Amino acid sequence: MSEPWEWPPEQLRAEIKASGLLGRGGAGFPVWRKWESMPARRLVGTSRRRVVIGNGAEGEPLSRKDAVLLQRDPHQVIDGLLVTAAAVHADELHLHLDEAAEATLSRALQQRPEASRIRLHRSAKSFVSGESSAVIGAIGGGPAFPTDRRLPASISGLRGHPTLVHNVETLSRISQIVRMGGNRFSLIGTPQDPGPHLLTVQRPGHRGAPVVLESTANASLVDVLFGAGIDPDSVSAVLLGGFHGRWTRMDESARKPFGRIPGAGVIVALAPQVCPLRYTATVTRWLANENAGQCGPCRFGLPDLATAVQELADFPRTAAIQDIQDIHRLMGQVSRRGACFHPTGTANLVASALQMFPDEVDAHLAGRCTATESIRESA
Amino acid sequence: MSAHQLHIDWTLCTASGACIELLPDLLTADDWGFPFSAAGTDVPIPGGSLDDARLAVRLCPRLALRLESAKRSPQ
Ligand code: SF4
Ligand code: SF4
């Protein structure tokens, strides 16, 4: 039997469409629609070269799934890249990786003559460098910053050629799908989010390293915590989908299926002695330091927002009603005002903390903190 | 719904404020002097402000503005 990347492109596209696969990099966009956005070679006014980039540089600081995947199964990622290139008639293939994965991948590529045209690139490690326009910029020899897009990458990406960027887990799922069949893949998980997912579970305040596990969108948060070896009763709050994600509590919703896996599958489970407002303040500060310094509202607004959240979190020294008003004003001034999603995602995180933890906010304003009190009680 | 929108390229804008002066009904200065509209990055331009918006595009010292036809106009 021929290798899947030797199959007719129409057949590959039909399998991926039948699978219902969503991208695994965080945005969750249907893969077949991304493929269809690549113009036909005949299209006048577009370059004839077609580029596919596999992105394994996890911008999410707590995500480990792509690193684990690249170590465990580099060939499945390579297969997915070859299949994708065949499906969209691409002639240029790149893999964008962290330094840690380079050795494994270059060894894997040397074992396969058909993969010799794949070029490896080392990523500059930062939160926004994983953004797809930043990846395209870095491979093209420019800075790894997002750009103000005039044209989508599928029309004008790397050096002006139509370009497709896929997360490396997406590529490995593509290779799975062509081997098992799109219809069978579509029956796993939920209809809105089919197939298996890699998740990274982190546990601040708990012991132990992050856990990478495979799950599906019909699992619940409680299932995933058990799967990671965490007692759900030892968890007070959970950040779903990483630093641009949203907060949730361990209420009834934690027993319901996700339906869709949040973001790039990063789940942060807080222990009760960790104050969620403080944790949010720390993350907001970290995100503020990660801005690429290009766009004014992001460059000035995120540090100011981080300071306002910090004032609220630093009870009982500074928290005041004024801080809440400042936070709301600053969220309005950074949301949707930058070349990439970073400022909006940061504001969303803060908004979700205010919404999910009103009692903690009130406690801080009254000069108390529920998390540190729980330490005192248990001491 | 406006047929045009003014797109701000935040990677270029340095808060010189020219556009805010030319389009006082549509833009205000934020805490740091950058043009603010509740619409974010793509500011809908009503027909009556089209000439002022064109002028803003021409006078922006950083070439950070461009006038586009609105992408989504709700029916
Ligand atoms: S919005 Fe922020 S993170 Fe994104 S490109 Fe602009 S400065 Fe960089
Ligand atoms: S005129 Fe140009 S540089 Fe000045 S504030 Fe407006 S967009 Fe920014």
PDB file of N, CA and C and ligand atoms in Angstrom, chain A residues 127-128 131 133 144-148 244 287-288 290-300 302 334 337-344, chain B residues 10-11, ligand 1:
ATOM      1  N   PHE A 127       5.953  34.214  24.734  1.00  0.00           N
ATOM      2  CA  PHE A 127       4.527  33.921  24.641  1.00  0.00           C
ATOM      3  C   PHE A 127       3.980  34.257  23.266  1.00  0.00           C
ATOM      4  N   VAL A 128       4.331  35.459  22.747  1.00  0.00           N
ATOM      5  CA  VAL A 128       3.751  35.852  21.471  1.00  0.00           C
ATOM      6  C   VAL A 128       4.498  35.254  20.277  1.00  0.00           C
ATOM      7  N   GLU A 131       2.551  32.794  18.108  1.00  0.00           N
ATOM      8  CA  GLU A 131       1.469  33.280  17.267  1.00  0.00           C
ATOM      9  C   GLU A 131       1.858  33.056  15.811  1.00  0.00           C
ATOM     10  N   SER A 133       1.572  34.511  12.867  1.00  0.00           N
ATOM     11  CA  SER A 133       2.276  35.516  12.046  1.00  0.00           C
ATOM     12  C   SER A 133       3.690  35.736  12.588  1.00  0.00           C
ATOM     13  N   ALA A 144      10.543  37.749  15.600  1.00  0.00           N
ATOM     14  CA  ALA A 144       9.435  36.839  15.904  1.00  0.00           C
ATOM     15  C   ALA A 144       8.295  37.599  16.562  1.00  0.00           C
ATOM     16  N   PHE A 145       7.811  38.644  15.877  1.00  0.00           N
ATOM     17  CA  PHE A 145       6.707  39.421  16.426  1.00  0.00           C
ATOM     18  C   PHE A 145       5.488  39.268  15.542  1.00  0.00           C
ATOM     19  N   PRO A 146       4.299  39.368  16.139  1.00  0.00           N
ATOM     20  CA  PRO A 146       3.100  39.402  15.300  1.00  0.00           C
ATOM     21  C   PRO A 146       3.127  40.650  14.423  1.00  0.00           C
ATOM     22  N   THR A 147       2.452  40.586  13.288  1.00  0.00           N
ATOM     23  CA  THR A 147       2.393  41.751  12.414  1.00  0.00           C
ATOM     24  C   THR A 147       0.949  42.175  12.225  1.00  0.00           C
ATOM     25  N   ASP A 148       0.786  43.400  11.757  1.00  0.00           N
ATOM     26  CA  ASP A 148      -0.535  43.894  11.430  1.00  0.00           C
ATOM     27  C   ASP A 148      -0.885  43.327  10.067  1.00  0.00           C
ATOM     28  N   HIS A 244      -4.401  32.752  28.640  1.00  0.00           N
ATOM     29  CA  HIS A 244      -5.478  33.536  28.029  1.00  0.00           C
ATOM     30  C   HIS A 244      -6.820  32.851  28.251  1.00  0.00           C
ATOM     31  N   LEU A 287       2.279  38.184  31.728  1.00  0.00           N
ATOM     32  CA  LEU A 287       1.797  38.475  30.373  1.00  0.00           C
ATOM     33  C   LEU A 287       2.187  39.892  29.957  1.00  0.00           C
ATOM     34  N   ALA A 288       2.114  40.828  30.902  1.00  0.00           N
ATOM     35  CA  ALA A 288       2.478  42.219  30.594  1.00  0.00           C
ATOM     36  C   ALA A 288       3.948  42.293  30.178  1.00  0.00           C
ATOM     37  N   GLU A 290       5.539  40.026  28.684  1.00  0.00           N
ATOM     38  CA  GLU A 290       5.725  39.292  27.429  1.00  0.00           C
ATOM     39  C   GLU A 290       5.292  40.073  26.206  1.00  0.00           C
ATOM     40  N   ASN A 291       4.693  41.259  26.376  1.00  0.00           N
ATOM     41  CA  ASN A 291       4.212  41.957  25.175  1.00  0.00           C
ATOM     42  C   ASN A 291       5.426  42.302  24.324  1.00  0.00           C
ATOM     43  N   ALA A 292       5.221  42.297  23.019  1.00  0.00           N
ATOM     44  CA  ALA A 292       6.354  42.458  22.117  1.00  0.00           C
ATOM     45  C   ALA A 292       6.796  43.915  22.021  1.00  0.00           C
ATOM     46  N   GLY A 293       6.147  44.801  22.761  1.00  0.00           N
ATOM     47  CA  GLY A 293       6.558  46.200  22.801  1.00  0.00           C
ATOM     48  C   GLY A 293       6.289  46.943  21.514  1.00  0.00           C
ATOM     49  N   GLN A 294       5.396  46.434  20.700  1.00  0.00           N
ATOM     50  CA  GLN A 294       5.157  47.064  19.403  1.00  0.00           C
ATOM     51  C   GLN A 294       3.985  48.022  19.446  1.00  0.00           C
ATOM     52  N   CYS A 295       2.916  47.642  20.154  1.00  0.00           N
ATOM     53  CA  CYS A 295       1.661  48.380  20.063  1.00  0.00           C
ATOM     54  C   CYS A 295       1.420  49.132  21.357  1.00  0.00           C
ATOM     55  N   GLY A 296       1.200  50.457  21.240  1.00  0.00           N
ATOM     56  CA  GLY A 296       1.087  51.303  22.415  1.00  0.00           C
ATOM     57  C   GLY A 296       0.121  50.813  23.475  1.00  0.00           C
ATOM     58  N   PRO A 297      -1.158  50.574  23.115  1.00  0.00           N
ATOM     59  CA  PRO A 297      -2.105  50.194  24.157  1.00  0.00           C
ATOM     60  C   PRO A 297      -1.686  48.917  24.890  1.00  0.00           C
ATOM     61  N   CYS A 298      -0.997  48.017  24.210  1.00  0.00           N
ATOM     62  CA  CYS A 298      -0.549  46.773  24.827  1.00  0.00           C
ATOM     63  C   CYS A 298       0.693  47.038  25.675  1.00  0.00           C
ATOM     64  N   ARG A 299       1.603  47.797  25.130  1.00  0.00           N
ATOM     65  CA  ARG A 299       2.874  48.051  25.785  1.00  0.00           C
ATOM     66  C   ARG A 299       2.695  48.856  27.074  1.00  0.00           C
ATOM     67  N   PHE A 300       1.800  49.876  27.038  1.00  0.00           N
ATOM     68  CA  PHE A 300       1.587  50.685  28.243  1.00  0.00           C
ATOM     69  C   PHE A 300       0.431  50.143  29.072  1.00  0.00           C
ATOM     70  N   LEU A 302      -0.929  46.955  29.415  1.00  0.00           N
ATOM     71  CA  LEU A 302      -0.815  45.713  30.182  1.00  0.00           C
ATOM     72  C   LEU A 302      -0.035  45.908  31.479  1.00  0.00           C
ATOM     73  N   VAL A 334      -7.395  48.122  26.695  1.00  0.00           N
ATOM     74  CA  VAL A 334      -6.461  47.215  26.010  1.00  0.00           C
ATOM     75  C   VAL A 334      -7.179  46.221  25.093  1.00  0.00           C
ATOM     76  N   ARG A 337      -7.128  46.066  21.045  1.00  0.00           N
ATOM     77  CA  ARG A 337      -6.311  47.183  20.579  1.00  0.00           C
ATOM     78  C   ARG A 337      -4.857  46.757  20.488  1.00  0.00           C
ATOM     79  N   GLY A 338      -4.560  45.914  19.515  1.00  0.00           N
ATOM     80  CA  GLY A 338      -3.194  45.482  19.279  1.00  0.00           C
ATOM     81  C   GLY A 338      -3.166  44.673  17.999  1.00  0.00           C
ATOM     82  N   ALA A 339      -1.951  44.387  17.533  1.00  0.00           N
ATOM     83  CA  ALA A 339      -1.822  43.643  16.277  1.00  0.00           C
ATOM     84  C   ALA A 339      -2.120  42.161  16.472  1.00  0.00           C
ATOM     85  N   CYS A 340      -2.161  41.713  17.719  1.00  0.00           N
ATOM     86  CA  CYS A 340      -2.488  40.306  17.946  1.00  0.00           C
ATOM     87  C   CYS A 340      -3.476  40.209  19.091  1.00  0.00           C
ATOM     88  N   PHE A 341      -3.825  38.976  19.473  1.00  0.00           N
ATOM     89  CA  PHE A 341      -4.860  38.723  20.463  1.00  0.00           C
ATOM     90  C   PHE A 341      -4.367  38.958  21.894  1.00  0.00           C
ATOM     91  N   HIS A 342      -3.068  39.175  22.064  1.00  0.00           N
ATOM     92  CA  HIS A 342      -2.481  39.197  23.404  1.00  0.00           C
ATOM     93  C   HIS A 342      -3.174  40.147  24.391  1.00  0.00           C
ATOM     94  N   PRO A 343      -3.371  41.424  24.047  1.00  0.00           N
ATOM     95  CA  PRO A 343      -4.014  42.305  25.031  1.00  0.00           C
ATOM     96  C   PRO A 343      -5.445  41.872  25.350  1.00  0.00           C
ATOM     97  N   THR A 344      -6.185  41.436  24.325  1.00  0.00           N
ATOM     98  CA  THR A 344      -7.560  40.989  24.547  1.00  0.00           C
ATOM     99  C   THR A 344      -7.584  39.752  25.437  1.00  0.00           C
TER     100      THR A 344
ATOM    101  N   TRP B  10      -1.363  49.210  15.012  1.00  0.00           N
ATOM    102  CA  TRP B  10      -0.790  49.553  16.324  1.00  0.00           C
ATOM    103  C   TRP B  10       0.717  49.357  16.352  1.00  0.00           C
ATOM    104  N   THR B  11       1.249  48.597  15.414  1.00  0.00           N
ATOM    105  CA  THR B  11       2.703  48.410  15.428  1.00  0.00           C
ATOM    106  C   THR B  11       3.412  49.673  14.927  1.00  0.00           C
TER     107      THR B  11
HETATM  108  S1  SF4 C   1      -0.666  43.473  20.705  1.00  0.00           S
HETATM  109 FE1  SF4 C   1       1.001  43.395  22.190  1.00  0.00          FE
HETATM  110  S2  SF4 C   1       1.834  41.347  22.038  1.00  0.00           S
HETATM  111 FE2  SF4 C   1       0.595  41.686  20.187  1.00  0.00          FE
HETATM  112  S3  SF4 C   1       2.015  42.497  18.669  1.00  0.00           S
HETATM  113 FE3  SF4 C   1       1.180  44.254  19.704  1.00  0.00          FE
HETATM  114  S4  SF4 C   1       2.605  44.722  21.402  1.00  0.00           S
HETATM  115 FE4  SF4 C   1       3.033  42.654  20.639  1.00  0.00          FE
END
